[in-house]
Short mmCIF file of C-alpha atoms in Angstrom, two decimals:
data_model
loop_
_atom_site.label_atom_id
_atom_site.label_comp_id
_atom_site.label_asym_id
_atom_site.label_seq_id
_atom_site.Cartn_x
_atom_site.Cartn_y
_atom_site.Cartn_z
CA MET A 269 2.65 -184.59 104.47
CA SER A 270 2.50 -188.54 102.98
CA THR A 271 2.00 -190.22 99.69
CA VAL A 272 -0.14 -192.51 98.30
CA PRO A 273 1.41 -194.98 95.49
CA VAL A 274 -0.57 -195.96 92.41
CA ASP A 275 1.85 -198.16 90.20
CA LEU A 276 0.12 -197.71 86.49
CA GLY A 277 2.65 -200.36 84.78
CA PRO A 278 2.68 -199.80 80.70
CA LEU A 279 -1.19 -198.56 81.60
CA GLY A 280 -1.95 -195.24 79.30
CA PHE A 281 -4.27 -192.84 79.64
CA GLU A 282 -5.68 -193.97 76.17
CA GLN A 283 -5.95 -197.81 78.08
CA GLY A 284 -7.81 -196.20 81.70
CA ALA A 285 -5.17 -194.96 83.39
CA ARG A 286 -7.14 -192.18 84.54
CA LEU A 287 -10.29 -194.78 86.36
CA LEU A 288 -7.03 -195.84 88.67
CA LEU A 289 -6.07 -192.49 89.49
CA SER A 290 -9.62 -190.98 90.09
CA ARG A 291 -9.91 -194.34 92.64
CA ALA A 292 -6.55 -193.46 94.14
CA LEU A 293 -7.14 -189.42 94.80
CA ALA A 294 -10.60 -190.67 95.98
CA ARG A 295 -9.07 -192.53 98.52
CA ALA A 296 -6.47 -190.49 99.70
CA PRO A 297 -6.47 -189.12 103.05
CA HIS A 298 -6.95 -185.39 102.87
CA GLY A 299 -4.23 -183.17 102.11
CA ASP A 300 -1.83 -186.25 101.26
CA ARG A 301 -0.31 -186.68 97.43
CA VAL A 302 -1.10 -189.99 94.92
CA GLU A 303 2.49 -190.88 93.87
CA VAL A 304 2.28 -191.78 90.34
CA ALA A 305 4.15 -194.38 88.88
CA GLY A 306 3.85 -195.49 85.16
CA THR A 307 6.43 -196.75 82.26
CA ASP A 308 3.80 -195.63 79.26
CA PRO A 309 6.42 -192.83 77.23
CA ALA A 310 3.22 -190.39 77.36
CA LEU A 311 2.13 -190.82 80.89
CA LEU A 312 3.37 -187.49 82.21
CA THR A 313 2.24 -185.47 79.24
CA HIS A 314 -1.32 -187.10 79.62
CA LEU A 315 -1.20 -186.75 83.41
CA THR A 316 -0.67 -182.43 82.72
CA ALA A 317 -2.93 -182.29 80.61
CA TRP A 318 -5.77 -184.65 82.71
CA CYS A 319 -4.48 -182.28 86.19
CA ARG A 320 -5.15 -179.35 84.55
CA HIS A 321 -8.40 -180.33 83.62
CA GLN A 322 -9.60 -181.45 86.71
CA GLY A 323 -8.11 -179.05 88.87
CA HIS A 324 -5.57 -180.72 90.44
CA GLU A 325 -2.02 -179.96 91.49
CA LEU A 326 0.60 -181.79 90.07
CA GLU A 327 4.45 -182.28 90.98
CA PRO A 328 7.18 -183.73 88.00
CA ALA A 329 9.14 -186.39 89.50
CA GLU A 330 12.96 -186.06 88.88
CA PRO A 331 14.19 -188.11 86.26
CA TRP A 332 16.52 -190.20 88.32
CA GLU A 333 12.64 -191.32 90.39
CA THR A 334 12.09 -193.59 87.44
CA PRO A 335 8.83 -195.40 87.21
CA VAL A 336 7.77 -192.52 89.44
CA VAL A 337 6.52 -189.72 86.99
CA ALA A 338 4.79 -187.70 88.93
CA ARG A 339 2.91 -186.62 92.73
CA VAL A 340 -0.74 -185.42 92.41
CA ARG A 341 -2.61 -183.55 95.22
CA PRO A 342 -6.14 -182.57 94.67
CA GLY A 343 -6.88 -179.39 94.08
CA PRO A 344 -9.44 -177.04 95.40
CA VAL A 345 -11.28 -177.04 92.78
CA ALA A 346 -11.87 -180.94 92.43
CA GLU A 347 -12.30 -180.75 96.03
CA GLY A 348 -15.31 -178.38 95.39
CA ARG A 349 -17.21 -180.53 93.09
CA LEU A 350 -19.65 -181.77 95.21
CA PHE A 351 -19.96 -178.59 97.33
CA GLY A 352 -23.68 -177.81 97.85
CA ALA A 353 -24.76 -181.86 96.45
CA GLU A 354 -27.79 -183.39 98.08
CA ARG A 355 -29.10 -186.45 98.30
CA ALA A 356 -32.50 -187.16 96.78
CA GLY A 357 -33.79 -188.95 99.76
CA GLY A 358 -33.39 -192.05 99.77
CA PRO A 359 -33.81 -194.57 97.46
CA PRO A 360 -36.56 -197.13 99.63
CA ALA A 361 -40.58 -195.78 98.95
CA GLY A 362 -40.80 -194.92 102.84
CA GLN A 363 -37.30 -192.46 102.49
CA LEU A 364 -39.42 -189.77 99.79
CA ALA A 365 -38.42 -186.70 100.27
CA ASP A 366 -41.83 -184.61 101.34
CA ARG A 367 -40.97 -182.12 97.83
CA ALA A 368 -38.64 -182.87 95.20
CA PRO A 369 -37.29 -179.60 94.11
CA LEU A 370 -37.00 -178.98 90.06
CA HIS A 371 -32.92 -179.15 90.30
CA TRP A 372 -33.41 -182.30 91.05
CA GLY A 373 -34.81 -183.24 87.35
CA LEU A 374 -33.88 -187.39 86.47
CA ALA A 375 -31.74 -187.90 89.08
CA ALA A 376 -32.32 -191.43 90.31
CA ARG A 377 -33.73 -191.41 93.65
CA GLY A 378 -31.18 -191.53 96.94
CA ALA A 379 -28.57 -190.38 94.29
CA LEU A 380 -25.83 -187.37 95.23
CA VAL A 381 -27.32 -184.32 93.24
CA GLU A 382 -24.45 -182.12 92.07
CA ALA A 383 -25.48 -178.79 92.12
CA GLY A 384 -25.76 -176.79 89.32
CA GLY A 385 -28.48 -178.69 86.98
CA PRO A 386 -31.31 -177.47 85.12
CA ASP A 387 -34.51 -177.00 86.48
CA VAL A 388 -36.98 -179.39 84.96
CA PRO A 389 -40.07 -178.38 85.14
CA PHE A 390 -43.15 -180.98 86.59
CA ALA A 391 -45.96 -179.82 88.00
CA VAL A 392 -46.59 -182.86 90.77
CA VAL A 393 -43.56 -181.84 93.20
CA ASP A 394 -45.21 -182.33 96.56
CA ARG A 395 -45.29 -185.81 98.51
CA ASP A 396 -49.13 -185.16 98.98
CA VAL A 397 -50.15 -184.63 95.67
CA ALA A 398 -48.26 -187.33 93.83
CA TRP A 399 -48.15 -190.10 96.59
CA THR A 400 -50.49 -193.07 97.94
CA ASP A 401 -48.72 -195.94 99.96
CA LEU A 402 -50.41 -197.93 97.84
CA ALA A 403 -48.55 -197.06 94.99
CA PRO A 404 -45.47 -199.69 95.11
CA ARG A 405 -47.80 -202.98 96.06
CA LEU A 406 -49.93 -201.58 93.30
CA TYR A 407 -47.26 -201.61 90.25
CA ARG A 408 -46.04 -204.80 91.46
CA GLN A 409 -49.45 -206.22 91.26
CA ALA A 410 -49.34 -204.14 87.35
CA THR A 411 -46.67 -206.12 86.67
CA ALA A 412 -47.30 -209.50 87.68
CA SER A 413 -50.64 -209.30 86.00
CA GLN A 414 -50.26 -208.41 82.81
CA TRP A 415 -51.89 -210.56 79.86
CA ASP A 416 -51.42 -211.39 75.99
CA PRO A 417 -54.54 -210.17 74.45
CA LEU A 418 -53.18 -213.28 71.80
CA GLY A 419 -52.64 -215.63 74.45
CA ALA A 420 -55.04 -214.92 77.00
CA VAL A 421 -58.18 -214.96 74.83
CA GLU A 422 -59.23 -218.14 72.94
CA TRP A 423 -60.35 -216.16 69.92
CA ASP A 424 -60.89 -218.88 67.16
CA ALA A 425 -63.76 -220.55 69.86
CA GLU A 426 -67.09 -222.00 68.43
CA PHE A 427 -70.30 -220.05 68.83
CA GLU A 428 -73.27 -218.71 66.67
CA LEU A 429 -75.45 -215.42 67.90
CA ALA A 430 -77.87 -214.26 65.61
CA ASP A 431 -77.08 -211.37 63.40
CA GLU A 432 -78.92 -208.98 65.94
CA ILE A 433 -77.03 -209.80 69.15
CA GLU A 434 -73.77 -210.31 67.03
CA ASP A 435 -74.58 -206.37 66.10
CA ALA A 436 -75.15 -205.52 70.05
CA VAL A 437 -72.12 -207.07 71.00
CA VAL A 438 -70.06 -204.40 68.23
CA GLN A 439 -71.77 -201.90 69.13
CA VAL A 440 -71.15 -202.24 73.18
CA MET A 441 -67.74 -202.65 71.88
CA THR A 442 -67.49 -199.80 69.78
CA TYR A 443 -68.45 -197.71 72.80
CA LEU A 444 -65.61 -199.67 75.04
CA VAL A 445 -62.83 -198.61 72.89
CA GLU A 446 -64.20 -194.66 72.41
CA ASN A 447 -64.06 -194.85 76.39
CA GLU A 448 -61.01 -196.67 76.44
CA GLN A 449 -58.95 -194.62 74.07
CA ALA A 450 -59.96 -191.86 76.79
CA ALA A 451 -58.77 -193.51 79.67
CA LEU A 452 -55.53 -194.34 77.59
CA VAL A 453 -54.61 -190.68 77.04
CA VAL A 454 -55.57 -189.46 80.41
CA PRO A 455 -52.85 -191.70 82.71
CA GLY A 456 -50.63 -190.42 79.65
CA ARG A 457 -50.66 -186.84 80.41
CA LEU A 458 -50.87 -187.11 84.03
CA LEU A 459 -47.76 -189.15 83.81
CA ILE A 460 -45.58 -186.27 82.58
CA GLN A 461 -46.52 -183.51 85.48
CA VAL A 462 -45.11 -185.95 88.29
CA HIS A 463 -41.62 -185.49 89.43
CA PRO A 464 -39.68 -188.93 88.90
CA HIS A 465 -38.79 -188.70 92.21
CA PHE A 466 -41.71 -190.24 93.19
CA ARG A 467 -41.28 -193.08 90.40
CA GLU A 468 -44.11 -195.75 91.77
CA VAL A 469 -46.59 -193.00 90.66
CA LEU A 470 -44.84 -192.83 87.08
CA GLN A 471 -44.17 -196.17 87.24
CA LEU A 472 -48.07 -197.35 87.41
CA LEU A 473 -49.51 -194.62 85.36
CA ALA A 474 -47.36 -196.02 82.71
CA VAL A 475 -48.83 -199.30 83.28
CA GLN A 476 -51.95 -198.16 83.21
CA ALA A 477 -51.55 -196.45 80.40
CA ALA A 478 -50.30 -199.88 78.84
CA ASP A 479 -53.15 -202.02 80.44
CA GLU A 480 -55.90 -199.12 78.46
CA ALA A 481 -53.69 -199.83 75.18
CA ARG A 482 -54.42 -203.39 75.51
CA HIS A 483 -58.50 -203.00 76.34
CA VAL A 484 -59.12 -201.05 73.26
CA GLU A 485 -56.83 -204.11 70.58
CA VAL A 486 -59.31 -206.97 72.76
CA PHE A 487 -62.03 -204.60 72.24
CA THR A 488 -61.82 -203.88 68.59
CA ARG A 489 -60.24 -207.61 68.01
CA ARG A 490 -63.65 -208.32 69.46
CA ALA A 491 -65.87 -205.94 67.50
CA LEU A 492 -64.30 -207.08 64.62
CA LEU A 493 -64.36 -210.75 65.14
CA ARG A 494 -66.98 -211.64 62.59
CA GLY A 495 -66.18 -209.27 59.72
CA GLY A 496 -68.23 -207.04 60.64
CA GLU A 497 -67.50 -203.02 60.79
CA MET A 498 -68.36 -200.76 64.04
CA GLY A 499 -70.71 -199.35 65.47
CA THR A 500 -71.91 -195.60 65.96
CA SER A 501 -70.16 -192.97 67.71
CA SER A 502 -72.50 -190.00 69.57
CA ALA A 503 -72.01 -186.65 70.22
CA GLY A 504 -73.06 -186.91 73.13
CA GLY A 505 -70.48 -189.67 74.18
CA ARG A 506 -67.12 -187.91 72.42
CA ALA A 507 -67.72 -184.68 74.54
CA SER A 508 -67.96 -186.55 77.89
CA LEU A 509 -65.43 -188.00 77.27
CA ALA A 510 -63.15 -184.87 76.16
CA THR A 511 -64.07 -183.05 79.14
CA LEU A 512 -61.22 -185.52 80.68
CA LEU A 513 -58.51 -184.85 78.67
CA THR A 514 -58.82 -181.04 79.21
CA GLU A 515 -58.77 -181.17 83.50
CA PRO A 516 -54.96 -180.28 84.26
CA ASP A 517 -55.28 -180.94 87.62
CA PHE A 518 -53.61 -184.13 88.65
CA SER A 519 -55.99 -185.52 91.39
CA ILE A 520 -59.03 -183.60 89.91
CA ALA A 521 -58.62 -185.82 86.84
CA SER A 522 -57.66 -189.07 88.97
CA PHE A 523 -61.07 -188.47 90.53
CA LEU A 524 -63.19 -188.00 87.44
CA LEU A 525 -61.55 -190.68 85.36
CA SER A 526 -60.62 -193.29 88.40
CA VAL A 527 -63.01 -192.74 91.11
CA LEU A 528 -66.17 -192.14 88.71
CA GLY A 529 -65.29 -193.28 85.36
CA GLU A 530 -63.51 -196.40 85.66
CA GLY A 531 -65.35 -197.09 88.86
CA SER A 532 -68.81 -197.48 87.32
CA PHE A 533 -67.11 -199.41 84.61
CA LEU A 534 -66.27 -202.30 87.05
CA ASN A 535 -69.95 -202.22 87.05
CA LEU A 536 -70.51 -202.35 83.49
CA LEU A 537 -67.93 -204.69 82.74
CA SER A 538 -69.34 -206.99 85.55
CA PHE A 539 -72.59 -206.53 83.57
CA LEU A 540 -71.42 -207.44 80.06
CA GLU A 541 -69.38 -210.38 81.81
CA ARG A 542 -72.48 -211.69 82.99
CA HIS A 543 -74.46 -211.19 79.95
CA ALA A 544 -72.05 -211.90 77.39
CA PRO A 545 -73.94 -213.87 74.70
CA ASP A 546 -70.40 -215.75 74.35
CA PRO A 547 -67.29 -216.93 75.28
CA VAL A 548 -64.63 -214.22 73.65
CA THR A 549 -66.78 -211.49 74.84
CA ARG A 550 -66.95 -213.12 78.90
CA ARG A 551 -63.24 -213.32 78.66
CA ILE A 552 -62.10 -210.08 77.78
CA CYS A 553 -64.43 -208.73 79.95
CA HIS A 554 -63.34 -210.54 82.84
CA LEU A 555 -60.04 -209.37 81.65
CA VAL A 556 -60.26 -206.24 81.32
CA ARG A 557 -62.22 -205.67 84.51
CA GLN A 558 -59.16 -206.92 86.65
CA ASP A 559 -57.24 -204.04 85.34
CA GLU A 560 -59.97 -201.58 85.77
CA ALA A 561 -59.94 -202.58 89.30
CA ARG A 562 -56.32 -201.98 90.27
CA HIS A 563 -56.70 -198.80 88.24
CA VAL A 564 -59.80 -197.56 90.95
CA ALA A 565 -57.93 -198.69 93.30
CA PHE A 566 -54.92 -196.01 92.46
CA GLY A 567 -57.04 -192.97 92.35
CA VAL A 568 -59.05 -194.07 95.76
CA GLY A 569 -55.71 -194.57 97.56
CA HIS A 570 -53.72 -191.35 96.07
CA LEU A 571 -56.94 -189.26 96.87
CA GLU A 572 -57.57 -190.89 100.41
CA HIS A 573 -54.19 -189.56 100.95
CA ARG A 574 -54.67 -186.06 99.61
CA ALA A 575 -58.14 -185.53 101.42
CA THR A 576 -55.96 -185.95 104.75
CA VAL A 577 -54.31 -183.14 103.98
CA ASP A 578 -55.98 -181.02 102.23
CA PRO A 579 -58.72 -178.99 103.46
CA LEU A 580 -59.93 -177.88 100.40
CA LEU A 581 -59.75 -180.73 98.14
CA HIS A 582 -63.27 -181.73 98.85
CA GLY A 583 -64.57 -178.19 97.65
CA ARG A 584 -62.76 -178.61 94.46
CA LEU A 585 -63.89 -182.31 93.84
CA ARG A 586 -67.18 -181.21 94.06
CA ALA A 587 -66.99 -177.89 92.03
CA ALA A 588 -64.66 -180.07 89.33
CA VAL A 589 -67.87 -182.56 89.24
CA GLU A 590 -70.53 -179.66 88.94
CA ARG A 591 -68.25 -178.13 86.52
CA ARG A 592 -68.63 -181.02 83.99
CA HIS A 593 -71.97 -181.45 84.39
CA ASP A 594 -72.71 -178.01 83.60
CA ALA A 595 -71.03 -178.69 80.68
CA LEU A 596 -72.64 -181.71 79.17
CA THR A 597 -76.20 -180.40 79.80
CA GLY A 598 -77.12 -179.88 76.57
CA THR A 599 -75.74 -183.35 75.22
CA ALA A 600 -77.83 -186.58 75.12
CA GLY A 601 -75.84 -188.73 77.40
CA LEU A 602 -75.43 -192.32 76.73
CA ASN A 603 -75.77 -193.29 73.07
CA GLN A 604 -79.15 -194.67 72.46
CA ASP A 605 -77.40 -197.30 70.64
CA VAL A 606 -74.95 -198.56 73.63
CA PHE A 607 -78.09 -198.50 75.77
CA ASP A 608 -80.42 -200.51 73.30
CA SER A 609 -77.56 -203.16 72.90
CA LEU A 610 -77.07 -203.55 76.65
CA VAL A 611 -81.04 -204.31 77.10
CA LEU A 612 -80.73 -206.66 74.12
CA LEU A 613 -77.97 -208.69 75.77
CA ALA A 614 -79.51 -208.80 78.95
CA ALA A 615 -82.68 -210.30 77.41
CA GLY A 616 -81.14 -212.96 74.89
CA SER A 617 -84.00 -212.61 72.25
CA TRP A 618 -87.05 -209.96 71.16
CA GLU A 619 -89.72 -211.64 73.16
CA PRO A 620 -90.98 -208.81 74.89
CA GLU A 621 -91.09 -211.17 78.60
CA ASP A 622 -86.94 -210.95 77.75
CA ILE A 623 -86.76 -207.66 76.61
CA ALA A 624 -88.65 -206.29 80.02
CA HIS A 625 -85.91 -209.15 81.97
CA GLY A 626 -83.27 -206.67 79.90
CA TRP A 627 -84.74 -203.04 80.57
CA GLU A 628 -84.89 -204.01 84.09
CA ALA A 629 -81.44 -205.70 84.07
CA VAL A 630 -80.09 -202.17 82.67
CA ARG A 631 -81.23 -200.05 85.10
CA ARG A 632 -80.49 -202.29 87.94
CA LEU A 633 -76.82 -201.65 86.08
CA GLN A 634 -77.42 -198.12 86.93
CA LEU A 635 -78.46 -198.57 90.39
CA ASP A 636 -75.66 -200.41 91.17
CA MET A 637 -73.18 -197.97 89.02
CA ASP A 638 -75.23 -195.20 91.36
CA GLU A 639 -74.04 -197.12 94.73
CA GLY A 640 -70.58 -197.47 93.56
CA ARG A 641 -69.97 -194.20 93.21
CA ARG A 642 -71.91 -193.52 96.65
CA HIS A 643 -69.88 -195.94 98.18
CA ARG A 644 -66.11 -194.46 96.87
CA LEU A 645 -67.31 -191.02 97.25
CA ALA A 646 -67.89 -191.61 100.84
CA ARG A 647 -64.69 -193.22 101.23
CA LEU A 648 -62.59 -189.93 100.52
CA GLY A 649 -65.02 -188.24 103.25
CA PHE A 650 -67.93 -186.92 101.61
CA SER A 651 -71.26 -187.30 103.40
CA ASP A 652 -73.87 -189.50 102.49
CA ASP A 653 -75.68 -186.62 101.07
CA GLU A 654 -73.22 -185.18 99.33
CA ALA A 655 -72.16 -188.61 98.16
CA ALA A 656 -75.95 -189.21 96.82
CA ALA A 657 -75.56 -185.80 95.10
CA LEU A 658 -72.39 -185.75 93.76
CA SER A 659 -73.30 -189.19 92.26
CA ALA A 660 -76.55 -187.74 90.48
CA LEU A 661 -74.88 -185.57 88.69
CA HIS A 662 -72.06 -187.99 86.91
CA THR A 663 -72.03 -187.54 83.19
CA ARG A 664 -74.78 -190.38 81.84
CA ASN A 665 -72.43 -191.42 79.23
CA PHE A 666 -70.64 -193.39 82.71
CA MET A 667 -67.09 -192.84 82.20
#
């Protein structure tokens, strides 16, 4: 048996001697002792107490061996501290575990997880339920694409609108705020379900929630830009959005919100950017659409992956659409004030020919929404007939 010397000099335990001792013990070959030297008057007293607490074996030195005060050998308790420890996968996204055990809790991915910690009850612990390979890239894009509502929009741009056109803008902004508030709550609910082992998904959902909070801000600010009041909120619209908040399943909630709802909103935002009567409205719709496109990409990517490993997914998605449709059968659907405002914005005036043009533009918008939904459903593996039938059952409130 040999010894490994460590000289602490005047350093005492209250000054960090423990760090040097722990390092020396960790580096000592198995079975060897660490010979501790030092001149601090309380060193042996503190060392004795520390070894007892840590499970190390201590042999005091003879008085004539000064400045050596003791020899320490790691005891079986100390050596066994990491018995049963396991790596929580690897840090890169390519080294995810197929399933994240609940006892990993909040451990960093790739950390050596000591056994015996508490279970943390995350609902989504399977890679195939949480993951999409797009998540790391989309998160990088999301963080790089953040924009400041104050700096990205020229709020003091000069423009004049007829009162009824301004009222139409306010009504549409009020509707958008209501929908974006639902889109803010849902990713927050989903975020707390996912095991942090799949951290890129958590990070992406957190940025998505931040996006929606920013959207609520800019739509509200535009609605009040001319000092008026907010528009109306319909009972049917709120009922439609409430069905998004009560869906407990991670994948189904992502499907209803991102693939169907926010997917339809991409068409609506393009419509509003094209027919915006003022530069502020045009700018915020452009910025918001960029964010929403990323949200849709995440939802589609997640469900594309899930569909490859879950043969029952299509049936559950179909049932969710039908269940939501049945729950909303007795509601009026899209707020009539919103529909009329969209027509007026596309028309630009109350002239009969312009109103006819605006009405046709909103009809084309609804067709474009339907086509987009069918395209995304086809990407998820639904047949053309199934995609058309499910798209037709989507809520008339668009989201």
